[in-house]
DNA sequence: GCATGTGAATAGATTCACAGCG
DNA sequence: CGCTGTGAATCTATTCACATGC
């Protein structure tokens, strides 16, 4: 059931697998049966050697002289990412952002299903959002257990983020996506990823400031290399 | 008026400066005058040697045997990030996510000011959000010019993302924060950073699937890509 | 012939460990 | 003496270049 685990897959590679997955979905819609590393690289915005090396960590799924079978590769990457099942997710915090996430339909298509909404504020509890009713954060444990939730999204103010993380962990959640601009202290077995909008803007600001009219774009993490900047 | 640029600052370091900044604001509120790399590392969730090396790229702002002056360091990092001024920002796309971002008050405090909202949908145009009125995307150029906007946030469905990016670039925007799950093709001078919620969840799914055993919380600031957003 | 798969080379980031200085 | 600043060592990631095998 679980993936082969031929090698230990590098973190940087794991972070790119979802990008390849998306590109492959596009290609699959166009009824293309096979794809070369060159073409996939172009769609994903990376370099072809990187694509080949990344895919080689999953196994030898390509055919020399031909390329990769799109459907087969889609399946292999999905399996590697654990997306052959749907993961139940809880959103904690239903302010502007939490609500936007709750209403966003794009997760379902990608292997995730929002199954519970939780907030600490009495005014929020009981509210209906889509086909879910917001429940109180004190009920987190039974909800997580009942719905077999493994992934939690924190969309609260940062002042409550650590408390919420503690509750999620206590309830048995082992993966957390944190939108609050706060560092979370969690046990080693728990994975945390952070999305911080202000941080992203500040990084853009850095590169923006350095260019006035010169050079040097940053790079979101994909290709490209920063050029040198002349001294002021 | 721009920073000293003693060395070229590594990308990984740039991505951590906002984290240090936030930690320093906390510390400053507590009226602490100086801070050691050890303590700052703890607050930022990184290792102390990394803090020292990162800060050393900005200059020698610490005092041996003592630590760093909090206020001074705050200023230096802010300056390096270009946050001594407020950047005017436009949000394109006012679906659930765009609206949530528009209503989110956290940017102002961090050096950014949302000065314009733009959408292509007639139903959206004219709507009031906070103290702004949504304007039509066709007016982008004059708006960008009038407000001296350098940073644009794309919160549209991915099908429009490239078109919006082209318009932003044509209007003179040189930094883009992209929430749409699409790769953007832009000129070299333009910086793009991408925030992709589904990708983040998929990365969590990978580690979740490899349960119990090792943990490997991926890095927050750099790579990432894949899906996200926008709503209709 | 042609595109994969992969060792080897290079580049970049992190960590170590200690010299240097207040 | 304590903590910064930094070369050196290590680890991770990227890119090159070509042998391999369809």
XYZ file of C-alpha atoms (C1' of nucleotides) in Angstrom:
508
model
C 0.000 0.000 0.000
C 2.623 2.532 0.796
C 5.162 3.663 -1.709
C 8.279 1.665 -2.524
C 10.679 4.044 -0.841
C 13.611 3.108 -2.964
C 15.647 6.021 -1.807
C 14.903 8.639 0.744
C 13.364 11.421 -1.272
C 15.059 14.793 -0.801
C 12.958 17.535 0.681
C 13.496 19.784 -2.320
C 12.193 17.033 -4.568
C 9.113 16.460 -2.430
C 8.315 20.154 -2.690
C 8.392 19.918 -6.478
C 6.279 16.801 -6.878
C 3.016 18.748 -6.540
C 4.171 21.038 -9.329
C 4.848 18.125 -11.625
C 1.518 16.675 -10.661
C -0.304 19.784 -11.705
C 1.576 19.993 -14.984
C 0.776 16.369 -15.694
C -2.919 16.946 -15.082
C -2.836 19.692 -17.694
C -1.067 17.454 -20.151
C -3.406 14.555 -19.453
C -6.409 16.697 -20.293
C -4.850 17.371 -23.654
C -4.843 13.622 -24.198
C -1.111 13.468 -24.523
C 0.123 9.967 -23.765
C 3.793 10.550 -23.086
C 5.930 13.477 -22.062
C 9.630 14.180 -22.103
C 11.570 15.586 -19.167
C 12.224 18.576 -21.381
C 8.563 19.355 -21.861
C 7.594 18.645 -18.286
C 10.409 20.911 -17.148
C 9.052 23.678 -19.313
C 5.548 23.344 -17.906
C 6.785 23.167 -14.355
C 9.223 26.009 -14.770
C 12.340 24.061 -13.860
C 15.322 22.537 -15.573
C 15.072 19.191 -17.353
C 17.920 17.514 -15.508
C 16.164 18.343 -12.278
C 12.983 16.721 -13.491
C 14.822 13.545 -14.418
C 16.700 13.381 -11.161
C 13.573 14.087 -9.147
C 11.610 11.399 -10.947
C 14.451 8.950 -10.636
C 14.004 9.058 -6.853
C 10.556 7.588 -7.320
C 11.793 4.781 -9.531
C 12.609 4.247 -13.170
C 9.294 5.142 -14.621
C 10.440 6.546 -17.944
C 11.351 4.879 -21.219
C 14.626 5.816 -22.853
C 14.207 7.378 -26.230
C 10.547 7.988 -25.512
C 9.748 9.783 -22.277
C 7.311 9.197 -19.438
C 3.841 7.745 -19.713
C 1.613 10.543 -18.455
C -1.042 8.450 -16.747
C 1.428 6.134 -15.133
C 3.539 9.002 -13.855
C 0.438 10.755 -12.530
C -0.403 7.664 -10.575
C 3.092 7.169 -9.226
C 3.454 10.742 -8.052
C -0.009 10.736 -6.522
C 0.800 7.567 -4.675
C 4.107 8.916 -3.479
C 2.382 12.019 -2.151
C -0.263 9.932 -0.460
C -3.032 11.336 -2.615
C -4.676 8.094 -3.604
C -6.857 8.642 -0.601
C -8.682 11.802 0.453
C -7.386 13.401 3.614
C -9.941 14.833 6.009
C -8.940 18.311 7.149
C -10.101 20.621 9.924
C -9.881 24.396 9.724
C -9.435 26.186 13.010
C -10.329 29.868 13.027
C -13.046 31.300 10.809
C -12.067 34.895 10.366
C -11.687 36.291 6.872
C -8.986 33.878 5.866
C -10.476 30.774 7.479
C -13.792 31.491 5.795
C -12.134 32.005 2.443
C -10.347 28.674 2.809
C -13.542 26.956 3.886
C -15.385 28.238 0.840
C -12.586 27.516 -1.558
C -13.491 24.463 -3.563
C -10.046 23.673 -4.891
C -8.931 21.313 -2.166
C -11.367 18.546 -2.910
C -9.931 18.156 -6.365
C -6.466 17.835 -4.912
C -6.931 15.059 -2.407
C -8.240 16.940 0.596
C -11.652 17.365 2.089
C -12.595 19.967 4.652
C -14.690 17.961 7.104
C -14.818 20.258 10.105
C -14.695 23.935 11.018
C -13.841 25.062 14.506
C -13.634 28.411 16.256
C -13.352 29.639 19.836
C -15.668 32.600 19.415
C -19.286 32.041 20.499
C -20.493 34.280 17.690
C -18.949 31.952 15.125
C -20.008 28.661 16.628
C -23.225 27.402 15.096
C -22.793 29.419 11.913
C -23.217 27.491 8.699
C -20.523 27.624 6.064
C -21.211 25.597 2.965
C -22.612 22.349 4.287
C -20.707 22.474 7.537
C -21.569 24.006 10.878
C -18.871 25.738 12.874
C -18.202 23.929 16.132
C -16.459 24.967 19.301
C -12.761 24.400 19.593
C -13.305 22.540 22.867
C -14.872 19.760 20.832
C -11.748 19.345 18.775
C -10.673 15.995 20.192
C -13.881 14.083 19.545
C -14.211 15.677 16.135
C -10.686 14.715 15.126
C -11.261 11.191 16.365
C -14.662 10.797 14.720
C -13.557 12.143 11.378
C -10.105 10.554 11.506
C -8.516 13.915 10.833
C -4.762 13.981 10.400
C -4.302 17.470 8.999
C -5.232 20.756 10.637
C -5.182 24.270 9.227
C -4.612 27.109 11.663
C -6.194 30.363 10.507
C -6.464 32.127 13.849
C -4.721 35.281 15.039
C -1.171 34.510 16.033
C -1.928 35.025 19.695
C -3.968 31.807 19.709
C -1.874 29.826 17.277
C 0.272 27.974 19.804
C -2.737 27.086 21.924
C -4.558 25.775 18.885
C -1.503 23.806 17.813
C -1.319 22.228 21.262
C -4.961 21.258 21.055
C -4.556 19.825 17.566
C -1.573 17.790 18.651
C -3.378 16.600 21.777
C -6.287 15.557 19.589
C -3.972 13.464 17.453
C -3.339 15.665 14.447
C 0.152 15.145 13.053
C 0.296 17.639 10.185
C -0.376 21.332 10.503
C -0.620 24.100 7.939
C -0.120 27.350 9.798
C -1.325 30.694 8.447
C -0.716 32.577 11.661
C 2.514 34.550 11.680
C 3.881 32.718 14.685
C 6.397 29.994 15.248
C 4.800 26.825 16.544
C 6.411 24.556 19.045
C 5.302 20.988 18.375
C 6.642 17.487 19.020
C 9.092 16.045 16.520
C 6.613 13.692 14.897
C 4.364 16.548 13.911
C 5.005 18.285 10.595
C 4.312 21.960 10.301
C 4.316 24.120 7.229
C 3.837 27.813 7.409
C 2.298 30.225 4.963
C 3.024 33.792 5.843
C 1.727 36.503 3.585
C 3.596 39.386 5.156
C 6.836 37.469 4.926
C 6.289 36.882 1.240
C 5.646 40.556 0.631
C 8.714 41.484 2.635
C 10.860 39.199 0.540
C 9.473 40.852 -2.583
C 10.206 44.211 -1.003
C 13.842 43.240 -0.571
C 14.329 42.493 -4.251
C 12.151 45.389 -5.280
C 14.278 47.783 -3.305
C 17.472 46.497 -4.824
C 16.447 47.047 -8.302
C 15.382 50.597 -8.665
C 15.950 50.041 -12.322
C 18.795 47.597 -12.239
C 18.751 43.874 -12.264
C 18.371 40.897 -10.034
C 15.048 39.269 -9.630
C 14.695 36.845 -6.773
C 13.263 33.518 -7.465
C 10.364 31.897 -5.875
C 12.292 28.733 -5.609
C 12.412 27.615 -9.114
C 14.927 28.353 -11.733
C 16.940 31.417 -12.423
C 19.995 32.819 -10.770
C 20.375 36.143 -9.136
C 22.621 38.545 -10.893
C 25.032 40.730 -9.106
C 24.108 44.218 -8.206
C 26.259 47.230 -8.599
C 27.068 49.157 -5.482
C 25.188 52.288 -4.878
C 19.800 55.706 0.716
C 19.888 52.074 -0.145
C 21.558 49.541 2.088
C 25.314 49.143 2.232
C 25.381 45.875 0.314
C 28.574 44.656 1.831
C 28.109 41.175 0.503
C 25.454 39.762 -1.701
C 22.864 38.386 0.653
C 22.013 34.718 0.082
C 18.459 33.962 -0.872
C 18.000 31.698 2.125
C 19.067 34.521 4.396
C 16.688 37.003 2.783
C 13.845 34.572 3.397
C 14.682 34.494 7.104
C 15.053 38.224 7.676
C 11.291 38.736 8.016
C 11.237 36.045 10.689
C 13.952 37.775 12.659
C 12.133 41.038 12.223
C 8.996 39.651 13.722
C 10.871 38.134 16.645
C 12.611 41.426 17.279
C 9.320 43.296 17.371
C 8.144 40.929 20.075
C 11.300 41.441 22.051
C 11.164 45.195 21.611
C 7.686 45.311 23.080
C 9.030 43.623 26.160
C 11.451 46.529 26.488
C 14.477 44.327 26.133
C 17.442 46.368 24.959
C 19.769 43.688 23.702
C 19.429 40.138 22.493
C 21.865 37.280 21.939
C 21.970 35.173 18.806
C 21.001 32.276 21.046
C 17.788 33.915 22.181
C 16.887 35.278 18.779
C 17.444 31.850 17.314
C 15.080 30.378 19.849
C 12.359 32.893 19.029
C 12.812 32.486 15.313
C 13.000 28.720 15.488
C 16.420 28.377 13.934
C 19.930 27.627 15.020
C 22.122 30.289 16.636
C 25.025 29.941 14.222
C 22.620 30.583 11.396
C 21.384 33.753 13.028
C 24.912 35.046 13.441
C 25.894 34.184 9.901
C 22.715 35.709 8.498
C 23.184 38.922 10.444
C 26.827 39.095 9.500
C 25.762 39.519 5.878
C 24.108 42.784 6.837
C 27.171 44.068 8.628
C 28.764 43.740 12.056
C 25.902 45.012 14.087
C 26.493 42.994 17.242
C 28.748 43.536 20.231
C 30.965 40.671 21.322
C 30.264 39.511 24.802
C 26.934 41.344 24.757
C 24.681 40.642 21.822
C 22.695 42.792 19.420
C 20.974 46.053 20.207
C 17.331 45.322 19.528
C 16.286 48.712 18.184
C 19.338 49.090 16.032
C 18.960 45.622 14.574
C 15.274 46.247 13.918
C 16.197 49.313 11.958
C 18.956 47.625 9.992
C 16.828 44.669 8.990
C 13.886 46.910 8.104
C 16.134 49.013 5.972
C 17.654 45.986 4.286
C 14.178 44.703 3.479
C 13.116 48.079 2.164
C 10.507 48.540 4.864
C 11.411 52.037 5.934
C 8.838 53.123 3.418
C 5.309 51.811 2.919
C 4.759 49.967 -0.345
C 1.464 50.568 -2.131
C -0.088 47.290 -3.241
C -2.887 46.346 -5.625
C -4.970 43.195 -5.261
C -6.316 41.721 -8.470
C -9.235 39.340 -8.107
C -11.809 39.737 -5.350
C -13.176 36.279 -4.883
C -13.113 34.752 -1.424
C -9.377 34.915 -1.092
C -8.905 38.370 -2.576
C -11.593 39.721 -0.279
C -10.029 38.055 2.721
C -6.689 39.613 1.845
C -8.301 43.010 1.289
C -9.957 42.894 4.689
C -6.911 41.553 6.467
C -5.398 44.364 8.471
C -2.021 42.785 9.046
C -0.227 44.214 6.049
C -0.302 47.854 7.086
C 1.667 47.066 10.187
C 4.268 45.298 8.104
C 5.161 47.958 5.595
C 2.474 47.484 2.971
C -0.698 49.341 2.156
C -3.460 48.034 -0.038
C -4.308 51.051 -2.175
C -6.348 49.512 -4.962
C -8.635 46.581 -5.672
C -9.304 45.388 -9.173
C -11.494 42.721 -10.737
C -12.669 41.830 -14.222
C -16.171 40.860 -13.212
C -18.830 43.563 -13.650
C -20.608 42.327 -10.533
C -17.551 43.085 -8.459
C -16.638 46.440 -9.911
C -18.087 49.295 -7.896
C -18.389 47.214 -4.731
C -16.972 48.774 -1.608
C -14.486 46.873 0.470
C -13.233 48.692 3.524
C -12.586 52.194 2.297
C -11.784 51.156 -1.238
C -13.984 50.697 -4.262
C -13.305 47.817 -6.614
C -12.271 49.057 -10.034
C -12.125 47.395 -13.399
C -8.963 45.605 -14.395
C -8.856 47.634 -17.609
C -8.010 50.664 -15.489
C -4.970 48.950 -14.067
C -2.358 51.048 -15.837
C -3.552 54.468 -14.741
C -4.165 53.167 -11.222
C -0.675 51.730 -10.946
C 0.796 54.959 -12.251
C -1.287 57.216 -10.037
C -0.653 55.252 -6.875
C 2.955 54.427 -7.720
C 2.264 50.747 -7.175
C 5.211 48.387 -7.442
C 3.685 45.254 -5.951
C 0.675 43.317 -7.201
C -1.171 40.416 -5.636
C -2.892 37.977 -7.976
C -5.880 36.274 -6.393
C -7.753 35.279 -9.507
C -8.536 31.803 -10.807
C -5.499 30.315 -12.457
C -7.045 30.606 -15.881
C -6.682 34.400 -15.710
C -3.418 34.531 -13.826
C -1.091 34.864 -16.790
C -3.245 37.532 -18.372
C -3.321 39.488 -15.129
C 0.432 39.108 -14.755
C 0.920 40.484 -18.256
C -1.276 43.455 -17.444
C 0.523 44.119 -14.189
C 3.878 44.004 -15.909
C 2.652 46.252 -18.710
C 1.415 48.697 -16.098
C 4.866 48.804 -14.537
C 4.541 46.460 -11.561
C 7.812 44.671 -10.876
C 6.924 42.396 -7.946
C 4.102 39.898 -7.928
C 2.691 37.693 -5.218
C 0.770 34.939 -6.960
C -1.940 32.937 -5.214
C -3.188 31.291 -8.368
C -1.896 27.778 -8.896
C -0.221 28.571 -12.169
C 3.282 29.217 -13.322
C 3.721 32.783 -14.494
C 5.906 33.762 -17.363
C 7.315 37.228 -16.711
C 10.357 39.262 -17.795
C 13.565 38.763 -15.862
C 13.363 42.026 -13.949
C 10.056 41.062 -12.436
C 10.066 39.093 -9.171
C 7.372 36.552 -8.566
C 6.627 34.642 -5.424
C 3.971 32.028 -5.279
C 1.788 30.896 -2.421
C 0.054 27.664 -3.116
C -2.201 26.129 -0.548
C -2.817 22.783 -2.202
C 0.887 22.296 -2.708
C 1.494 22.894 0.958
C -1.139 20.360 1.871
C 0.309 17.863 -0.578
C 3.719 18.220 0.947
C 2.210 17.604 4.366
C 0.438 14.597 2.930
C 3.742 13.141 1.818
C 5.244 13.268 5.279
C 1.970 12.256 6.862
C 1.877 9.160 4.738
C 5.312 8.185 5.849
C 3.854 8.455 9.276
C 5.383 7.518 12.546
C 8.987 7.379 11.618
C 10.986 10.345 10.742
C 9.835 13.819 10.547
C 11.123 16.256 8.103
C 9.328 19.482 8.277
C 10.156 21.169 5.057
C 11.360 24.658 4.735
C 8.908 27.433 4.897
C 10.344 30.199 2.868
C 11.619 28.857 -0.364
C 10.232 26.426 -2.796
C 6.747 25.542 -3.298
C 4.317 25.649 -5.944
C 1.256 24.159 -7.017
C -2.184 24.900 -6.250
C -4.324 27.356 -4.671
C -6.890 29.524 -5.046
C -8.990 32.008 -6.282
C -12.385 31.656 -6.470
C -14.887 32.525 -8.835
C 18.760 7.873 -32.706
C 17.050 9.691 -28.694
C 15.643 10.677 -24.070
C 16.278 8.556 -19.643
C 18.997 7.696 -15.593
C 22.954 8.659 -12.942
C 27.764 9.248 -11.431
C 30.694 13.286 -11.043
C 31.250 18.224 -10.676
C 29.605 22.410 -8.949
C 27.074 25.505 -6.228
C 24.685 26.741 -2.159
C 23.240 26.357 2.649
C 24.034 24.782 7.271
C 26.698 23.702 11.077
C 30.932 23.448 13.623
C 34.407 25.299 16.309
C 37.195 28.746 17.695
C 39.716 33.102 17.124
C 38.838 37.832 18.235
C 37.167 41.459 20.747
C 34.420 44.149 23.837
C 34.764 35.770 30.370
C 30.919 35.641 26.950
C 29.172 36.196 22.636
C 29.991 37.664 18.043
C 31.923 36.901 13.553
C 33.791 33.762 10.392
C 36.862 30.312 8.072
C 36.530 25.424 7.439
C 33.900 21.225 7.278
C 29.740 19.168 6.205
C 25.516 18.414 4.163
C 22.065 19.294 0.572
C 20.738 20.597 -3.889
C 21.592 21.642 -8.700
C 23.660 21.016 -12.982
C 26.584 18.697 -16.240
C 27.648 15.231 -19.383
C 27.404 10.849 -21.067
C 26.757 5.828 -20.782
C 22.664 3.085 -21.116
C 18.993 0.865 -23.200
C 14.705 1.097 -25.543
